[in-house]
Amino acid sequence: MTIEAPRRTRPSREYLEEQPTDWLSYYLRPYYCDATGRPVAMAPHHAEFWQWAWQIERGRPPVIAGKEREGIVSVWSREGAKSTSAEAAVTSLAARRKRKYALYVCSQQTQADDHVQNIGDMMTGVRIAEDYPLLADRAVGAYGPRSWRRSRLQSAIGFTVDALGLDTAMRGVKLGRERPDLIILDDIDDVTDSAYLTGQKRLRITRSLLPAGSGDTMVIAIQNLILRGGIFDRLVHGTAGFLQNAIVQGPIPALRDCVIEKVDGKDRITRGAPTWPQGQSVAVCQAYIDRYGEEAFRAECQHEVLLLSGLVHGKFSPGVHRWREELSYPRFTRMVGALDFGSEGETANESAGLVAGVLADGRLLLVAEFKENGTDIAVRQTQWMREQEMRWRGPGTIQWAGDGTEHLGIQLLRQPGAGGFNVTPSRMGGRDQASREARVRAVGRRLALDGAGRPGLMYVGELTKFVDEMESYKRAQPRFEGDRIQPNIIRRNDHIMSALEYLIELVDSGPGRPDPDQPQHNAVLW
């Protein structure tokens, strides 16, 4: 009596290997299916990643759009399946015998160890062990099966993956006669990295790590953009000097056209289009904000990373820049003011102003602020300007700067008696990218400490509106929004900060042609 073997009710290995989506959703089901067992649809950038990875063969790189691509740089959102995709790529290439030796590289050895352990979990899954039994088995040496350590997995299929931290020695990494033919760069940048540390990491990658690879090495570089000037920021901008033939994806935010507003006192996403609707919806993003806060969401999921060098972020500190109350005012060489004109109406944009004294060494002390709106705003702003001039020795004492293109500004200066104001229209009052960035950089230079540990800009304690705006301004100027040439400065209604930009421009450009009726630069007035 012949007993027939039960018919195979699941797809064959050969069939599944034809498409990455089928292979992943079957063999790595826990990672690529939802709670009901249905595959989670990929985003376009996921599909592009797997199109590249699935073409890897021994001896030749993938060809995408007619070009050989030996690497891919994937800058995706946090919780956008970055590391899962990299770990799954290692597992699939090992199972299908497309690679023999992989290095999983992170900034710290402990991070790399964790990723290798995740790969071990994928390689020993129930379904993958059925069709790829040698993948889940340990390699056998002269004294029996080799143990799997946190930092190294050696499979009987002839595949090895090592965990490597950039904080460890790595020159000439190889396994016997084998050199790595797959390198994964993940968690390379850290938000606290200095320019020096980034430079050290780049040297280790370009001088020790990449040269250790074989002539057939494929490179996967994957991380969210957390540091301007870091390794991944340079890869995105094409200034890293390596992986020049790689595919560059992103930066791809979790939400495009994202708007976050205060609703009942809480940060709420009021608009946004998910780049991965099935895996990172608006609801998922809102949950991230609820848990970690808006600032963390913008940095980790939106790539809104602040440019540290020469700009405002990290420099303004109320404790450092506040003028100590017990100190009297210093002797000023010049009084300057700046105006940001709004428009008439109770719900219109506010008008703002600042007054500062210039010290003999060129530093500034902000001594007065104005920020109001309303139907009679031109009259009130004019009155405030007059009060400040009388406070500092009469009409013409203060040299003002402002955006003279605003209708309200023209109206204000046409007020009866307004001719006593010495107002210079800003030459950098434009809305273009270059003008905005130049003004932001100027503010950053003033905030920075000099060689004696002193700030170039200070304020008296009663300027509470200035402090409130500065705190939001330093977080928002600028944000990175995918412009690979330069950061995209975000324009927002920081009225006092606009006045500050005009004021610093006025001081940095000098007083212009001397006016015998006006105070002179470097002339001690008090």
Coordinates of C-alpha atoms in Angstrom, one line a residue:
M1 CA 0.0 0.0 0.0
T2 CA 1.4 3.3 -1.1
I3 CA 1.0 6.3 1.2
E4 CA 1.2 9.6 -0.6
A5 CA 3.0 12.5 1.2
P6 CA 0.7 15.3 2.2
R7 CA 0.5 18.0 -0.4
R8 CA 2.5 21.2 0.3
T9 CA 0.0 23.8 1.3
R10 CA 2.4 26.7 1.4
P11 CA 4.5 28.5 -1.2
S12 CA 7.8 27.0 -2.3
R13 CA 11.1 28.6 -1.4
E14 CA 11.8 29.2 -5.0
Y15 CA 8.5 31.0 -5.5
L16 CA 9.0 33.2 -2.4
E17 CA 12.5 34.2 -3.5
E18 CA 11.1 35.8 -6.7
Q19 CA 9.7 38.8 -4.8
P20 CA 11.1 40.4 -1.6
T21 CA 7.6 41.3 -0.3
D22 CA 6.5 37.6 -0.5
W23 CA 9.7 36.4 1.1
L24 CA 9.6 38.9 4.0
S25 CA 6.0 38.5 4.8
Y26 CA 6.4 34.7 4.9
Y27 CA 9.7 34.1 6.5
L28 CA 9.9 37.2 8.7
R29 CA 6.2 37.4 9.4
P30 CA 6.4 38.9 12.9
Y31 CA 8.3 41.9 11.5
Y32 CA 6.3 42.5 8.3
C33 CA 2.7 41.6 9.2
D34 CA 0.2 43.2 11.5
A35 CA -1.5 41.5 14.4
T36 CA -4.0 39.8 12.0
G37 CA -1.2 38.3 9.9
R38 CA -1.7 40.6 7.0
P39 CA 1.4 42.1 5.4
V40 CA 1.9 45.8 6.1
A41 CA 2.1 47.6 2.8
M42 CA 5.5 49.2 2.2
A43 CA 6.1 52.9 1.5
P44 CA 7.7 53.8 -1.9
H45 CA 11.1 54.3 -0.2
H46 CA 10.9 50.8 1.4
A47 CA 10.1 49.4 -2.1
E48 CA 13.1 51.2 -3.6
F49 CA 15.4 49.8 -0.8
W50 CA 14.3 46.3 -1.4
Q51 CA 14.5 46.6 -5.2
W52 CA 18.2 47.4 -4.7
A53 CA 18.8 44.8 -2.0
W54 CA 17.1 42.0 -4.0
Q55 CA 19.3 42.6 -7.0
I56 CA 22.6 41.9 -5.1
E57 CA 24.5 39.0 -6.6
R58 CA 28.0 37.7 -6.0
G59 CA 30.4 39.5 -8.3
R60 CA 28.2 42.4 -9.5
P61 CA 26.4 45.3 -7.9
P62 CA 22.7 46.1 -8.5
V63 CA 21.9 48.2 -11.6
I64 CA 19.3 50.8 -10.9
A65 CA 18.2 53.2 -13.7
G66 CA 21.1 52.1 -15.8
K67 CA 23.8 52.7 -13.2
E68 CA 25.7 50.3 -10.9
R69 CA 24.9 51.1 -7.3
E70 CA 27.3 49.6 -4.7
G71 CA 25.4 51.2 -1.8
I72 CA 22.3 52.8 -0.6
V73 CA 21.9 55.7 1.9
S74 CA 18.5 55.5 3.5
V75 CA 17.6 58.5 5.7
W76 CA 14.2 57.6 7.1
S77 CA 12.1 58.7 10.0
R78 CA 12.5 57.2 13.5
E79 CA 10.2 54.1 13.8
G80 CA 10.1 54.0 10.1
A81 CA 11.5 50.4 9.9
K82 CA 15.1 51.5 9.4
S83 CA 17.0 49.0 11.5
T84 CA 14.4 46.2 10.8
S85 CA 15.0 46.6 7.1
A86 CA 18.8 46.5 7.5
E87 CA 18.7 43.4 9.7
A88 CA 16.2 41.7 7.4
A89 CA 18.5 42.5 4.4
V90 CA 21.4 40.8 6.1
T91 CA 19.2 37.8 6.9
S92 CA 17.8 37.5 3.4
L93 CA 21.2 37.8 1.7
A94 CA 22.6 35.2 4.0
A95 CA 19.7 32.8 3.5
R96 CA 19.9 33.1 -0.3
R97 CA 23.7 32.8 -0.2
K98 CA 24.3 36.2 -1.9
R99 CA 26.8 37.3 0.8
K100 CA 29.3 35.5 3.0
Y101 CA 30.6 38.0 5.6
A102 CA 28.8 41.0 6.9
L103 CA 29.9 43.8 9.3
Y104 CA 27.1 45.5 11.3
V105 CA 28.7 48.8 12.3
C106 CA 27.4 51.3 14.9
S107 CA 28.9 54.2 16.8
Q108 CA 29.1 52.1 20.0
Q109 CA 29.9 48.4 20.2
T110 CA 26.9 47.7 22.5
Q111 CA 24.6 49.1 19.8
A112 CA 26.1 46.9 17.1
D113 CA 25.8 43.8 19.4
D114 CA 22.1 44.4 19.8
H115 CA 21.6 44.5 16.1
V116 CA 23.5 41.3 15.6
Q117 CA 21.4 39.6 18.2
N118 CA 18.3 40.7 16.3
I119 CA 19.7 39.2 13.2
G120 CA 20.2 36.0 15.1
D121 CA 16.6 36.0 16.1
M122 CA 15.5 36.4 12.5
M123 CA 17.9 33.6 11.3
T124 CA 16.5 31.1 13.8
G125 CA 12.8 31.8 13.1
V126 CA 10.5 28.7 12.7
R127 CA 9.6 29.2 9.1
I128 CA 13.0 30.2 7.9
A129 CA 14.6 27.3 9.7
E130 CA 12.3 24.9 7.8
D131 CA 13.4 26.0 4.3
Y132 CA 16.9 27.2 5.2
P133 CA 18.0 24.8 8.0
L134 CA 21.7 25.5 7.6
L135 CA 21.1 29.2 8.2
A136 CA 19.8 28.5 11.7
D137 CA 22.5 26.0 12.6
R138 CA 25.8 27.0 14.0
A139 CA 29.0 26.6 12.0
V140 CA 31.1 23.6 13.0
G141 CA 34.7 23.9 13.8
A142 CA 37.4 21.4 14.7
Y143 CA 36.0 21.1 18.2
G144 CA 32.3 21.0 17.4
P145 CA 29.6 23.7 16.8
R146 CA 30.9 27.3 17.3
S147 CA 29.0 29.3 19.9
W148 CA 27.1 32.4 18.8
R149 CA 28.3 35.4 20.8
R150 CA 26.7 38.8 21.1
S151 CA 29.2 40.2 18.7
R152 CA 29.5 37.3 16.2
L153 CA 27.2 34.8 14.5
Q154 CA 28.7 32.0 12.4
S155 CA 26.1 29.9 10.5
A156 CA 26.5 26.5 9.0
I157 CA 25.3 28.0 5.7
G158 CA 28.7 29.6 5.4
F159 CA 27.8 33.1 6.6
T160 CA 29.2 35.2 9.3
V161 CA 28.1 38.5 10.7
D162 CA 30.2 40.6 13.1
A163 CA 29.1 43.5 15.3
L164 CA 31.6 46.3 15.3
G165 CA 31.6 49.7 17.1
L166 CA 33.5 52.7 15.8
D167 CA 34.8 53.0 19.3
T168 CA 36.8 49.8 18.8
A169 CA 39.9 48.9 16.8
M170 CA 38.9 47.8 13.3
R171 CA 41.9 48.1 10.9
G172 CA 42.2 45.1 8.6
V173 CA 39.0 43.4 9.7
K174 CA 38.7 40.0 8.0
L175 CA 37.7 36.4 8.8
G176 CA 40.6 34.1 7.8
R177 CA 41.0 34.7 4.1
E178 CA 37.6 36.4 3.9
R179 CA 37.0 40.1 3.8
P180 CA 33.6 41.7 4.4
D181 CA 31.3 41.7 1.3
L182 CA 28.5 43.5 3.1
I183 CA 28.8 46.5 5.5
I184 CA 25.9 48.1 7.3
L185 CA 26.3 51.6 8.8
D186 CA 23.6 52.1 11.4
D187 CA 23.4 54.4 14.5
I188 CA 26.6 56.1 13.4
D189 CA 25.7 59.7 14.4
D190 CA 24.9 60.8 17.9
V191 CA 23.1 64.0 18.7
T192 CA 25.9 65.0 21.1
D193 CA 28.7 64.4 18.6
S194 CA 31.1 67.4 18.2
A195 CA 32.7 68.3 14.9
Y196 CA 35.9 66.7 16.1
L197 CA 34.2 63.4 16.9
T198 CA 32.4 63.4 13.6
G199 CA 35.7 63.9 11.9
Q200 CA 37.2 60.9 13.8
K201 CA 34.3 58.7 12.8
R202 CA 34.7 59.7 9.2
L203 CA 38.4 58.8 9.3
R204 CA 37.7 55.4 10.8
I205 CA 35.0 54.7 8.1
T206 CA 37.2 55.8 5.2
R207 CA 40.6 54.7 6.3
S208 CA 39.9 51.5 8.2
L209 CA 36.4 50.2 7.6
L210 CA 35.6 50.6 3.9
P211 CA 39.1 49.6 2.7
A212 CA 38.8 46.4 4.8
G213 CA 36.0 45.2 2.5
S214 CA 36.3 42.9 -0.5
G215 CA 36.2 44.1 -4.1
D216 CA 32.5 43.0 -4.1
T217 CA 31.4 44.9 -1.0
M218 CA 27.9 46.3 -0.8
V219 CA 27.1 49.1 1.7
I220 CA 23.9 49.9 3.5
A221 CA 23.9 53.2 5.4
I222 CA 20.7 53.8 7.3
Q223 CA 19.7 56.3 10.0
N224 CA 17.5 59.2 10.6
L225 CA 19.0 62.7 10.3
I226 CA 19.8 63.7 13.9
L227 CA 22.9 65.9 13.5
R228 CA 23.7 68.7 11.0
G229 CA 27.3 68.3 9.9
G230 CA 27.2 64.6 10.9
I231 CA 28.1 61.6 8.8
F232 CA 24.6 61.2 7.4
D233 CA 24.1 64.9 6.8
R234 CA 27.3 64.8 4.7
L235 CA 26.1 61.7 2.8
V236 CA 22.8 63.5 2.0
H237 CA 24.6 66.6 0.8
G238 CA 27.2 64.7 -1.1
T239 CA 30.1 66.2 1.0
A240 CA 31.1 63.0 2.8
G241 CA 33.6 62.0 0.2
F242 CA 32.6 58.4 0.2
L243 CA 29.7 56.3 -1.1
Q244 CA 29.5 58.7 -4.1
N245 CA 27.8 56.1 -6.3
A246 CA 25.2 55.1 -3.7
I247 CA 21.4 55.7 -4.0
V248 CA 20.5 58.5 -1.6
Q249 CA 17.0 58.3 -0.1
G250 CA 15.7 61.3 1.7
P251 CA 15.7 62.7 4.3
I252 CA 12.1 61.3 4.3
P253 CA 10.0 62.6 7.1
A254 CA 7.2 60.8 8.8
L255 CA 4.7 63.5 7.7
R256 CA 4.9 65.8 4.7
D257 CA 3.4 69.3 5.1
C258 CA 3.1 68.7 8.8
V259 CA 1.4 71.4 11.0
I260 CA 1.4 71.1 14.7
E261 CA -0.8 73.6 16.7
K262 CA -1.9 74.1 20.3
V263 CA -5.4 72.7 20.8
D264 CA -6.8 72.9 24.3
G265 CA -3.3 73.5 25.5
K266 CA -1.8 70.4 23.9
D267 CA 0.3 69.9 20.8
R268 CA -1.9 68.4 18.1
I269 CA -1.1 67.5 14.5
T270 CA -3.7 69.5 12.5
R271 CA -2.3 68.6 9.1
G272 CA 0.1 66.1 7.6
A273 CA 0.4 63.5 4.9
P274 CA 2.1 60.2 6.0
T275 CA 5.0 59.0 3.9
W276 CA 4.2 55.4 5.2
P277 CA 0.4 55.4 5.7
Q278 CA 0.1 51.7 6.8
G279 CA 3.0 51.8 9.3
Q280 CA 3.4 55.4 10.5
S281 CA 0.0 57.1 10.3
V282 CA -1.0 60.5 11.7
A283 CA -2.3 58.7 14.8
V284 CA 1.0 56.9 15.3
C285 CA 2.8 60.3 15.0
Q286 CA 0.4 61.9 17.4
A287 CA 1.1 59.2 19.9
Y288 CA 4.8 59.8 19.6
I289 CA 4.2 63.5 20.3
D290 CA 2.0 62.6 23.3
R291 CA 4.8 60.4 24.7
Y292 CA 8.0 62.2 23.9
G293 CA 7.0 65.8 23.0
E294 CA 6.8 67.9 19.9
E295 CA 10.5 68.8 19.9
A296 CA 11.6 65.1 19.9
F297 CA 9.1 64.3 17.2
R298 CA 10.3 67.1 14.9
A299 CA 13.9 66.1 15.4
E300 CA 13.6 62.3 15.3
C301 CA 10.7 61.8 12.9
Q302 CA 10.8 65.0 10.7
H303 CA 14.5 65.5 10.4
E304 CA 14.0 69.1 11.6
V305 CA 17.6 69.2 12.8
L306 CA 19.1 72.5 13.9
L307 CA 22.2 73.8 12.3
L308 CA 24.6 74.2 15.3
S309 CA 27.6 75.9 13.7
G310 CA 27.3 79.7 13.9
L311 CA 23.5 79.8 14.5
V312 CA 21.2 80.1 17.5
H313 CA 20.6 76.6 18.7
G314 CA 22.3 75.7 22.0
K315 CA 23.7 79.2 22.5
F316 CA 21.0 81.2 24.2
S317 CA 20.7 80.7 27.9
P318 CA 18.7 83.1 30.1
G319 CA 21.2 82.7 32.9
V320 CA 24.2 83.5 30.7
H321 CA 22.7 86.4 28.7
R322 CA 20.7 88.1 31.4
W323 CA 22.2 91.3 32.7
R324 CA 22.6 90.9 36.5
E325 CA 20.1 93.1 38.3
E326 CA 22.7 94.4 40.8
L327 CA 24.8 95.9 38.1
S328 CA 24.3 99.4 36.9
Y329 CA 24.1 100.1 33.2
P330 CA 27.5 100.4 31.5
R331 CA 28.6 103.5 29.5
F332 CA 27.2 103.2 26.0
T333 CA 28.9 104.5 22.9
R334 CA 25.7 104.5 20.8
M335 CA 22.0 103.8 21.2
V336 CA 20.2 101.7 18.5
G337 CA 16.7 100.4 18.0
A338 CA 14.9 98.2 15.6
L339 CA 11.3 97.9 14.4
D340 CA 9.2 95.0 12.9
F341 CA 6.0 96.5 11.6
G342 CA 2.7 94.6 11.8
S343 CA -0.6 95.8 10.6
E344 CA -3.7 97.5 12.0
G345 CA -6.4 95.4 13.6
E346 CA -7.1 93.5 16.8
T347 CA -6.3 90.2 15.1
A348 CA -3.5 91.5 12.9
N349 CA 0.2 90.6 13.2
E350 CA 1.9 92.4 16.1
S351 CA 4.3 95.2 15.7
A352 CA 7.5 94.9 17.7
G353 CA 10.5 96.9 18.7
L354 CA 13.8 96.7 20.6
V355 CA 16.2 99.2 22.0
A356 CA 19.9 98.4 22.8
G357 CA 23.0 100.2 24.0
V358 CA 26.3 99.5 22.3
L359 CA 29.2 99.0 24.7
A360 CA 32.7 100.3 23.9
D361 CA 33.8 96.8 22.9
G362 CA 30.9 96.4 20.4
R363 CA 28.7 94.2 22.6
L364 CA 25.0 94.9 23.0
L365 CA 22.7 95.3 26.0
L366 CA 18.9 95.2 25.2
V367 CA 17.1 97.6 27.5
A368 CA 13.5 97.9 26.2
E369 CA 11.0 96.0 24.2
F370 CA 7.6 96.6 22.5
K371 CA 5.1 94.0 21.2
E372 CA 1.5 94.9 20.6
N373 CA -1.3 95.0 18.1
G374 CA -4.6 96.8 17.6
T375 CA -6.4 99.4 15.6
D376 CA -4.2 102.3 16.8
I377 CA -0.9 100.4 16.7
A378 CA 0.9 103.0 14.7
V379 CA 0.2 105.7 17.3
R380 CA 1.2 103.5 20.2
Q381 CA 4.4 102.4 18.5
T382 CA 5.3 106.0 17.7
Q383 CA 4.6 106.9 21.4
W384 CA 6.9 104.1 22.6
M385 CA 9.7 105.2 20.3
R386 CA 9.4 108.8 21.6
E387 CA 9.4 107.5 25.2
Q388 CA 12.6 105.6 24.5
E389 CA 14.3 108.6 22.9
M390 CA 13.4 110.8 25.9
R391 CA 14.7 108.1 28.2
W392 CA 18.0 108.2 26.4
R393 CA 18.6 112.0 26.2
G394 CA 16.0 113.3 23.8
P395 CA 15.0 113.2 20.1
G396 CA 17.5 111.7 17.6
T397 CA 19.3 109.8 20.3
I398 CA 18.4 106.4 18.9
Q399 CA 19.3 105.2 15.5
W400 CA 16.5 103.0 14.3
A401 CA 16.4 100.1 11.8
G402 CA 13.3 98.5 10.3
D403 CA 11.8 96.9 7.4
G404 CA 10.7 99.9 5.4
T405 CA 8.7 97.9 2.9
E406 CA 5.7 97.4 5.3
H407 CA 2.7 99.7 4.8
L408 CA 2.4 100.3 8.5
G409 CA 6.0 101.4 8.7
I410 CA 5.5 104.0 6.0
Q411 CA 2.3 105.1 7.8
L412 CA 4.1 105.4 11.1
L413 CA 7.0 107.5 9.7
R414 CA 4.4 109.9 8.1
Q415 CA 3.0 110.7 11.5
P416 CA 3.2 114.4 12.4
G417 CA 6.6 115.0 14.0
A418 CA 7.9 111.6 12.9
G419 CA 10.7 113.3 11.0
G420 CA 12.6 113.4 14.3
F421 CA 13.2 109.6 14.0
N422 CA 16.4 108.5 12.4
V423 CA 15.2 105.3 10.7
T424 CA 17.3 103.2 8.3
P425 CA 15.4 100.6 6.3
S426 CA 16.9 97.2 6.5
R427 CA 19.0 96.2 3.5
M428 CA 18.5 92.5 4.4
G429 CA 14.8 92.7 5.0
G430 CA 14.0 90.3 2.1
R431 CA 12.2 87.0 2.4
D432 CA 14.6 85.0 0.4
Q433 CA 16.7 82.1 1.8
A434 CA 20.1 83.8 1.7
S435 CA 18.9 87.0 3.4
R436 CA 17.1 85.0 6.1
E437 CA 20.0 82.8 6.9
A438 CA 22.5 85.7 7.0
R439 CA 20.4 87.4 9.6
V440 CA 20.0 84.2 11.7
R441 CA 23.8 83.7 11.6
A442 CA 24.3 87.2 12.8
V443 CA 22.1 86.6 15.8
G444 CA 24.0 83.4 16.5
R445 CA 27.4 85.2 16.5
R446 CA 26.1 87.8 18.9
L447 CA 24.9 85.0 21.3
A448 CA 28.2 83.2 21.3
L449 CA 30.7 83.7 24.1
D450 CA 33.9 85.5 23.3
G451 CA 37.4 84.5 24.5
A452 CA 36.8 86.0 27.9
G453 CA 33.6 84.0 28.4
R454 CA 31.3 87.0 27.8
P455 CA 28.2 87.0 25.5
G456 CA 28.1 89.6 22.8
L457 CA 24.4 90.2 23.5
M458 CA 22.7 90.7 26.8
Y459 CA 19.2 91.7 28.0
V460 CA 17.8 93.3 31.2
G461 CA 15.5 91.1 33.2
E462 CA 12.2 92.8 32.4
L463 CA 12.3 91.8 28.7
T464 CA 10.1 88.7 29.1
K465 CA 8.6 88.8 25.6
F466 CA 12.1 88.8 24.2
V467 CA 13.0 85.7 26.2
D468 CA 9.8 83.9 25.2
E469 CA 10.4 84.5 21.5
M470 CA 14.1 83.6 21.8
E471 CA 13.3 80.2 23.2
S472 CA 11.0 79.3 20.3
Y473 CA 13.2 81.0 17.8
K474 CA 16.3 79.0 18.7
R475 CA 14.4 75.8 18.3
A476 CA 12.9 76.7 14.9
Q477 CA 15.7 78.5 13.1
P478 CA 16.5 76.8 10.9
R479 CA 15.0 73.4 10.4
F480 CA 16.2 70.9 7.8
E481 CA 13.4 70.2 5.3
G482 CA 15.1 68.0 2.7
D483 CA 17.0 70.8 0.8
R484 CA 20.3 69.1 -0.1
I485 CA 22.0 72.4 -0.8
Q486 CA 21.4 74.4 2.3
P487 CA 19.1 74.4 5.3
N488 CA 15.7 75.9 4.7
I489 CA 15.1 78.7 7.1
I490 CA 11.6 78.5 8.5
R491 CA 9.7 81.8 8.5
R492 CA 7.4 82.3 11.4
N493 CA 5.9 85.2 13.3
D494 CA 8.8 85.9 15.7
H495 CA 8.3 89.7 15.7
I496 CA 10.8 90.7 18.3
M497 CA 13.3 88.3 16.7
S498 CA 12.9 90.0 13.4
A499 CA 13.5 93.3 15.1
L500 CA 16.6 91.8 16.7
E501 CA 17.9 90.7 13.3
Y502 CA 17.5 94.3 11.9
L503 CA 19.2 95.7 15.0
I504 CA 22.2 93.5 14.7
E505 CA 22.5 94.2 11.0
L506 CA 22.5 98.0 11.8
V507 CA 25.2 97.6 14.4
D508 CA 27.4 95.3 12.3
S509 CA 27.1 97.6 9.2
G510 CA 28.3 100.6 11.2
P511 CA 26.5 104.0 11.6
G512 CA 26.9 105.0 8.0
R513 CA 27.8 108.6 7.0
P514 CA 28.2 110.8 10.1
D515 CA 25.4 113.2 10.8
P516 CA 26.5 116.2 12.9
D517 CA 23.2 116.3 14.6
Q518 CA 23.3 112.6 15.7
P519 CA 25.5 110.8 18.3
Q520 CA 28.7 109.5 16.7
H521 CA 30.0 105.9 16.8
N522 CA 32.5 105.5 19.7
A523 CA 31.5 108.8 21.2
V524 CA 30.8 108.2 24.9
L525 CA 27.4 109.7 25.6
W526 CA 27.0 108.8 29.3

